[in-house]
Short mmCIF file of C-alpha atoms in Angstrom, two decimals:
data_model
loop_
_atom_site.label_atom_id
_atom_site.label_comp_id
_atom_site.label_asym_id
_atom_site.label_seq_id
_atom_site.Cartn_x
_atom_site.Cartn_y
_atom_site.Cartn_z
CA MET B 27 -79.23 0.89 -53.90
CA ARG B 28 -79.72 3.55 -56.88
CA GLU B 29 -81.73 2.26 -60.07
CA MET B 30 -79.58 1.76 -62.64
CA PRO B 31 -79.77 3.90 -65.99
CA PRO B 32 -79.22 2.83 -69.14
CA VAL B 33 -76.78 2.71 -71.68
CA GLU B 34 -76.96 5.82 -73.35
CA ASP B 35 -75.49 7.15 -76.57
CA LEU B 36 -74.76 10.42 -75.67
CA GLY B 37 -73.64 11.29 -79.31
CA ASN B 38 -69.71 12.68 -80.46
CA GLY B 39 -68.81 9.06 -80.42
CA MET B 40 -69.54 8.76 -76.97
CA TRP B 41 -71.54 6.40 -74.49
CA SER B 42 -72.44 5.69 -70.92
CA VAL B 43 -72.10 1.89 -69.80
CA PRO B 44 -73.39 1.59 -65.92
CA VAL B 45 -71.56 -1.22 -64.48
CA PRO B 46 -73.18 -2.21 -61.24
CA ILE B 47 -71.42 -1.68 -57.77
CA PRO B 48 -72.50 -4.69 -55.42
CA GLY B 49 -73.41 -4.21 -52.04
CA ASN B 50 -72.46 -0.36 -52.70
CA PRO B 51 -74.95 2.82 -51.95
CA LEU B 52 -73.50 4.37 -55.10
CA GLY B 53 -75.21 1.84 -56.84
CA TYR B 54 -72.84 2.01 -60.16
CA THR B 55 -69.70 3.40 -62.08
CA LEU B 56 -70.58 5.18 -65.18
CA VAL B 57 -67.95 4.02 -67.59
CA TYR B 58 -67.80 5.75 -70.62
CA VAL B 59 -66.51 4.41 -74.12
CA LEU B 60 -65.25 6.87 -76.54
CA ALA B 61 -65.02 6.12 -79.75
CA SER B 62 -61.55 6.31 -81.97
CA GLU B 63 -59.68 5.70 -85.27
CA GLN B 64 -58.14 2.08 -84.30
CA GLY B 65 -61.03 1.29 -81.67
CA PRO B 66 -62.82 2.35 -78.13
CA VAL B 67 -61.27 3.47 -75.05
CA LEU B 68 -62.88 3.42 -71.95
CA VAL B 69 -62.80 6.29 -69.45
CA ASP B 70 -62.65 3.80 -66.06
CA ALA B 71 -63.59 0.36 -66.11
CA GLY B 72 -66.02 -0.45 -62.48
CA TRP B 73 -66.16 -2.89 -60.11
CA GLU B 74 -64.00 -6.16 -60.13
CA HIS B 75 -67.19 -8.99 -59.42
CA GLU B 76 -69.12 -10.98 -62.06
CA ASP B 77 -71.98 -9.04 -61.87
CA SER B 78 -69.79 -5.93 -62.71
CA TRP B 79 -68.07 -7.68 -66.06
CA ARG B 80 -71.28 -8.79 -67.42
CA ALA B 81 -72.80 -5.70 -67.22
CA LEU B 82 -69.73 -4.19 -69.06
CA ALA B 83 -69.71 -6.81 -71.29
CA ASP B 84 -73.44 -6.19 -72.41
CA GLY B 85 -72.81 -2.47 -72.58
CA LEU B 86 -69.81 -2.69 -74.86
CA SER B 87 -72.37 -5.15 -77.23
CA ALA B 88 -75.08 -3.02 -76.75
CA ILE B 89 -73.31 -0.15 -78.64
CA GLY B 90 -71.78 -2.38 -81.44
CA THR B 91 -68.28 -2.94 -79.75
CA GLY B 92 -67.00 -5.47 -77.12
CA VAL B 93 -64.07 -5.85 -74.54
CA SER B 94 -62.06 -7.33 -77.30
CA GLU B 95 -62.23 -4.61 -79.45
CA VAL B 96 -60.81 -1.94 -76.95
CA ARG B 97 -57.66 0.10 -77.50
CA GLY B 98 -57.38 1.20 -73.87
CA VAL B 99 -58.70 1.78 -70.13
CA VAL B 100 -57.62 5.57 -69.32
CA VAL B 101 -58.48 5.25 -65.10
CA THR B 102 -59.74 8.89 -63.49
CA HIS B 103 -57.70 7.02 -59.95
CA PHE B 104 -56.84 3.97 -58.22
CA HIS B 105 -60.42 2.96 -56.44
CA PRO B 106 -61.95 0.04 -56.94
CA ASP B 107 -65.24 0.89 -58.89
CA HIS B 108 -62.96 2.52 -61.05
CA SER B 109 -60.38 0.22 -61.61
CA GLY B 110 -61.22 -2.92 -60.39
CA LEU B 111 -61.55 -4.30 -64.30
CA ALA B 112 -58.96 -2.62 -65.67
CA GLY B 113 -56.91 -5.83 -65.77
CA ARG B 114 -59.14 -8.18 -66.83
CA VAL B 115 -59.79 -5.77 -69.93
CA ARG B 116 -56.12 -5.82 -70.54
CA GLU B 117 -56.46 -9.62 -70.40
CA ALA B 118 -58.99 -9.99 -72.89
CA SER B 119 -57.95 -7.42 -75.40
CA GLY B 120 -54.89 -6.85 -75.10
CA ALA B 121 -55.50 -2.89 -73.96
CA TRP B 122 -53.02 -0.42 -72.26
CA ILE B 123 -54.24 0.33 -68.45
CA ALA B 124 -53.29 4.20 -68.06
CA MET B 125 -53.23 6.24 -64.82
CA HIS B 126 -51.32 9.07 -63.15
CA ARG B 127 -47.81 8.12 -62.31
CA ALA B 128 -49.53 9.37 -58.30
CA ASP B 129 -52.06 6.55 -58.31
CA ILE B 130 -49.59 3.77 -60.17
CA GLU B 131 -47.57 4.96 -56.73
CA MET B 132 -50.32 4.10 -54.81
CA VAL B 133 -51.18 0.47 -56.41
CA ARG B 134 -47.14 -0.23 -55.95
CA ARG B 135 -47.57 0.72 -52.49
CA ILE B 136 -51.02 -1.66 -51.71
CA GLY B 137 -49.52 -4.50 -53.55
CA SER B 138 -46.09 -4.46 -51.53
CA LEU B 139 -48.73 -5.17 -47.91
CA ASP B 140 -49.48 -8.60 -46.93
CA SER B 141 -52.68 -8.91 -45.28
CA ALA B 142 -50.38 -8.59 -41.57
CA ALA B 143 -48.96 -5.59 -42.49
CA GLN B 144 -52.21 -3.99 -43.36
CA ASP B 145 -53.60 -5.37 -40.16
CA GLU B 146 -51.05 -4.01 -38.00
CA LEU B 147 -51.22 -0.71 -39.86
CA GLU B 148 -54.68 -0.32 -39.52
CA ALA B 149 -54.59 -1.14 -35.82
CA GLY B 150 -51.86 1.42 -34.98
CA GLN B 151 -54.13 4.07 -37.16
CA LEU B 152 -57.41 3.36 -34.97
CA ARG B 153 -54.97 3.10 -31.34
CA ALA B 154 -53.92 6.36 -32.86
CA ALA B 155 -57.02 7.87 -33.57
CA GLY B 156 -58.29 7.09 -30.23
CA ALA B 157 -60.44 4.07 -30.78
CA SER B 158 -61.27 1.86 -28.23
CA ALA B 159 -60.10 -1.92 -28.50
CA GLU B 160 -63.27 -2.88 -29.06
CA GLU B 161 -63.70 -1.63 -32.33
CA ILE B 162 -60.13 -2.04 -33.52
CA ALA B 163 -60.89 -5.45 -32.72
CA SER B 164 -64.23 -4.99 -34.75
CA TYR B 165 -62.71 -3.51 -37.68
CA SER B 166 -59.88 -5.87 -37.82
CA ALA B 167 -62.87 -8.78 -38.10
CA LEU B 168 -64.91 -7.17 -40.61
CA ARG B 169 -62.46 -5.36 -43.09
CA PRO B 170 -62.83 -6.96 -46.31
CA ARG B 171 -59.49 -7.49 -47.94
CA LEU B 172 -59.56 -6.32 -51.93
CA ASP B 173 -56.82 -7.23 -54.12
CA PRO B 174 -55.03 -4.37 -55.19
CA PRO B 175 -56.17 -3.36 -58.89
CA ALA B 176 -54.12 -4.50 -62.14
CA LEU B 177 -50.64 -2.07 -62.21
CA PRO B 178 -51.03 -0.09 -65.29
CA ASP B 179 -48.18 0.39 -67.82
CA ARG B 180 -48.57 3.51 -69.25
CA PRO B 181 -48.29 6.78 -66.16
CA LEU B 182 -50.34 10.09 -66.98
CA ALA B 183 -48.97 13.42 -65.93
CA HIS B 184 -51.22 16.64 -66.02
CA GLY B 185 -51.50 18.38 -69.59
CA ASP B 186 -50.90 15.04 -71.13
CA LEU B 187 -53.18 13.83 -74.27
CA VAL B 188 -54.11 10.57 -74.18
CA ASP B 189 -53.54 7.85 -76.85
CA LEU B 190 -57.33 8.44 -78.45
CA PRO B 191 -56.19 8.26 -82.64
CA GLY B 192 -58.14 11.06 -84.26
CA ARG B 193 -59.10 12.91 -80.68
CA LYS B 194 -57.91 15.10 -78.37
CA LEU B 195 -58.58 13.73 -74.83
CA ARG B 196 -56.30 15.82 -72.12
CA VAL B 197 -55.24 15.02 -68.53
CA VAL B 198 -55.84 17.25 -66.41
CA TRP B 199 -54.38 16.54 -62.49
CA THR B 200 -57.28 17.02 -59.88
CA PRO B 201 -55.31 15.27 -56.78
CA GLY B 202 -57.20 15.82 -53.36
CA HIS B 203 -59.73 12.27 -53.03
CA SER B 204 -56.53 10.44 -54.51
CA PRO B 205 -52.73 11.63 -55.06
CA GLY B 206 -53.37 11.09 -58.74
CA HIS B 207 -56.79 11.93 -59.55
CA ILE B 208 -57.43 13.06 -62.82
CA CYS B 209 -60.61 14.70 -64.73
CA LEU B 210 -60.35 14.58 -68.68
CA HIS B 211 -61.26 17.38 -71.11
CA LEU B 212 -62.18 16.13 -74.40
CA GLU B 213 -61.25 18.96 -76.22
CA ASP B 214 -63.01 18.04 -79.62
CA GLY B 215 -66.15 17.61 -77.97
CA ASP B 216 -66.12 20.27 -75.13
CA HIS B 217 -66.71 17.34 -72.08
CA LEU B 218 -65.21 17.46 -69.17
CA PHE B 219 -64.80 13.10 -67.16
CA THR B 220 -64.50 14.00 -64.06
CA GLY B 221 -64.42 10.84 -62.19
CA ASP B 222 -65.08 11.76 -58.71
CA HIS B 223 -63.49 15.16 -58.58
CA VAL B 224 -66.99 17.06 -59.27
CA LEU B 225 -70.18 14.99 -58.84
CA PRO B 226 -73.87 16.76 -59.24
CA ARG B 227 -74.84 16.27 -55.79
CA ILE B 228 -72.86 14.46 -53.49
CA THR B 229 -69.07 15.38 -52.60
CA PRO B 230 -66.12 12.86 -52.96
CA HIS B 231 -64.41 11.52 -49.98
CA ILE B 232 -61.78 13.41 -48.68
CA GLY B 233 -59.70 11.86 -46.54
CA LEU B 234 -56.03 11.83 -44.76
CA TYR B 235 -54.65 8.34 -44.23
CA PRO B 236 -52.14 7.66 -42.54
CA PHE B 237 -53.84 10.49 -39.78
CA ASP B 238 -50.16 11.01 -38.93
CA ASP B 239 -48.87 11.70 -42.52
CA ALA B 240 -46.64 14.49 -41.41
CA GLY B 241 -46.92 16.08 -45.15
CA GLY B 242 -50.39 15.43 -46.67
CA ASP B 243 -52.84 18.13 -47.51
CA PRO B 244 -55.50 16.26 -48.99
CA LEU B 245 -58.20 18.49 -48.68
CA GLY B 246 -56.38 22.04 -49.23
CA THR B 247 -55.26 20.25 -52.28
CA PHE B 248 -58.19 19.23 -53.58
CA LEU B 249 -59.38 22.36 -52.61
CA ASP B 250 -56.97 24.00 -55.35
CA SER B 251 -57.76 21.65 -57.51
CA LEU B 252 -61.53 22.38 -57.58
CA ALA B 253 -60.31 25.83 -58.28
CA GLN B 254 -58.27 25.36 -61.08
CA LEU B 255 -61.54 23.42 -63.24
CA HIS B 256 -62.56 27.19 -63.59
CA ASP B 257 -59.70 27.28 -66.09
CA VAL B 258 -61.72 24.44 -68.29
CA ARG B 259 -64.24 25.57 -70.31
CA ALA B 260 -66.21 22.70 -70.82
CA ALA B 261 -69.67 22.60 -71.45
CA GLU B 262 -70.99 19.63 -69.69
CA ALA B 263 -69.66 17.38 -66.88
CA LEU B 264 -69.89 13.52 -67.16
CA PRO B 265 -68.96 12.47 -63.86
CA ALA B 266 -68.81 8.72 -62.52
CA HIS B 267 -71.07 8.56 -60.24
CA GLU B 268 -74.97 10.00 -60.56
CA HIS B 269 -75.85 11.49 -64.27
CA ARG B 270 -74.40 14.35 -66.36
CA PHE B 271 -74.73 17.78 -65.36
CA THR B 272 -73.65 21.53 -66.48
CA GLY B 273 -72.78 24.59 -64.57
CA VAL B 274 -68.89 23.05 -63.34
CA ALA B 275 -68.06 26.69 -61.70
CA GLU B 276 -71.25 26.21 -59.97
CA ARG B 277 -71.09 23.13 -58.61
CA THR B 278 -67.53 23.72 -58.10
CA ALA B 279 -67.93 26.85 -55.47
CA GLU B 280 -70.72 24.81 -54.43
CA ILE B 281 -68.25 22.21 -52.81
CA ILE B 282 -65.86 24.55 -51.77
CA ASP B 283 -68.37 26.38 -49.44
CA HIS B 284 -69.17 23.07 -48.23
CA HIS B 285 -65.99 22.30 -46.95
CA GLU B 286 -64.97 26.10 -45.95
CA GLY B 287 -68.19 25.04 -43.37
CA LYS B 288 -67.31 22.07 -42.25
CA LEU B 289 -63.89 23.50 -41.35
CA ASP B 290 -65.65 26.30 -39.73
CA LEU B 291 -67.79 23.55 -38.03
CA LEU B 292 -64.76 21.43 -36.76
CA GLY B 293 -62.51 25.01 -35.70
CA GLY B 294 -65.88 25.60 -33.58
CA LEU B 295 -65.01 22.19 -31.61
CA LEU B 296 -61.77 22.69 -30.58
CA GLY B 297 -60.48 24.10 -27.06
CA ALA B 298 -57.43 24.16 -24.34
CA ARG B 299 -58.86 20.76 -23.46
CA PRO B 300 -57.01 18.44 -25.99
CA ALA B 301 -59.51 15.80 -28.52
CA THR B 302 -58.64 13.09 -30.25
CA LEU B 303 -59.73 12.44 -33.68
CA TRP B 304 -62.52 10.37 -32.36
CA GLU B 305 -63.80 12.72 -30.29
CA LEU B 306 -63.82 15.11 -32.70
CA ALA B 307 -64.87 13.00 -35.40
CA ALA B 308 -67.74 11.77 -33.31
CA ALA B 309 -69.05 15.41 -32.65
CA LEU B 310 -69.35 16.27 -36.10
CA PRO B 311 -72.71 15.48 -37.70
CA TRP B 312 -72.84 12.30 -40.42
CA GLN B 313 -76.14 11.30 -42.65
CA ARG B 314 -76.55 8.43 -40.30
CA GLY B 315 -75.22 9.15 -37.09
CA TRP B 316 -72.10 8.39 -35.56
CA ALA B 317 -73.45 5.96 -33.06
CA ALA B 318 -75.15 4.20 -36.36
CA LEU B 319 -72.09 3.93 -38.15
CA PRO B 320 -70.15 0.98 -38.52
CA VAL B 321 -66.49 0.97 -37.11
CA PRO B 322 -65.19 0.89 -41.20
CA ALA B 323 -67.65 3.49 -41.29
CA ARG B 324 -66.32 5.57 -38.25
CA ARG B 325 -62.69 5.10 -39.58
CA MET B 326 -63.11 6.60 -43.37
CA ALA B 327 -65.12 9.55 -40.97
CA ALA B 328 -62.12 9.69 -39.27
CA SER B 329 -60.19 9.86 -41.98
CA GLU B 330 -62.02 12.64 -43.76
CA THR B 331 -61.88 14.62 -40.04
CA ALA B 332 -58.39 14.22 -40.40
CA ALA B 333 -58.36 15.80 -43.31
CA HIS B 334 -60.20 18.66 -42.47
CA LEU B 335 -58.20 18.96 -39.28
CA ARG B 336 -54.70 19.40 -41.37
CA ALA B 337 -55.79 22.28 -43.15
CA LEU B 338 -56.51 23.79 -39.61
CA GLU B 339 -53.14 23.26 -38.79
CA ARG B 340 -51.95 24.75 -42.20
CA ARG B 341 -54.25 27.89 -41.76
CA GLY B 342 -52.87 27.93 -38.10
CA ARG B 343 -56.60 27.46 -36.63
CA ALA B 344 -55.33 23.85 -34.76
CA VAL B 345 -52.96 22.44 -33.24
CA ARG B 346 -51.86 18.73 -32.66
CA ARG B 347 -49.77 16.49 -30.72
CA ALA B 348 -48.77 12.89 -29.83
CA ALA B 349 -50.16 12.58 -26.38
CA PRO B 350 -48.62 9.41 -24.49
CA GLY B 351 -49.26 6.22 -26.00
CA GLY B 352 -49.19 7.68 -29.56
CA VAL B 353 -52.53 9.07 -29.65
CA LEU B 354 -53.12 12.31 -31.59
CA GLU B 355 -54.74 15.21 -30.04
CA TRP B 356 -55.74 18.66 -30.82
CA THR B 357 -56.46 22.09 -29.34
CA ALA B 358 -57.42 25.27 -30.54
CA PRO B 359 -53.81 27.59 -31.05
CA ALA B 360 -54.92 29.73 -28.05
CA ALA B 361 -54.38 26.57 -26.12
CA ARG B 362 -50.94 26.11 -26.73
CA SER B 363 -48.68 25.95 -24.13
#
């Protein structure tokens, strides 16, 4: 677990409040508090947990405000370590919740599935990936069930100004990590809140799910989103994890190079013999090694591998087919009959 940093005054009416993610190696989400003429606005809210709620409330108190005074919460994306407490803040203060409309649709979709439908979807996708019956059973038994986040009441689009009286906080749509991920450019302070899109040392998970989604290309979209940040001339990046940093353009170039290298590595694994998603993911290097990964982590690795395969397909470097039984397989283009 990462050591929690302190609540910090960043100047220019901005503070960072670390909110823990219990049991997660990321350690915490950095919730940013922006002062305005009509009350503070939060960038992200943190994980839904009593320890997290206490840290958020104590952090706001430490900077001279409180949950009841929050005007609004702008959520960079729908993932639970960012959106989880937004609903509770709204209940306590009457605050609005804003999110990109594409992620609002994700929240609606998640909320429409009951447990049985979720189980069937996950089991079917694992079968399509080539996972074993034992792994599928293990995943169904272990997968934690999270309630969907509160439905936001203010949809956002690229270029919108967030409701932050007396200041200019502009939405930069950066899909990839999620369909509606946004960064936020504080134009009156030359800061860029990057959510999970650009982090100083690690790279965000970029996954394709469902694995057989015919229209999605999250990695290609992510790489395009990284490139557009070169036009946002922000002096400092304020990410949701790790720490603040400068040199956004240099860091985005490093992340692009990382994914291009992974694409080349994965492309080199393809040949004439069809390989399943599970086989290809197992052949890639992972920090803990495939054999040591629990099944939920293997599912995430497979999702990331699927996103890279989709990018290779779009570039004409991989061919996908559905084998008998619905299992997905890939070959190199030269092997296509």
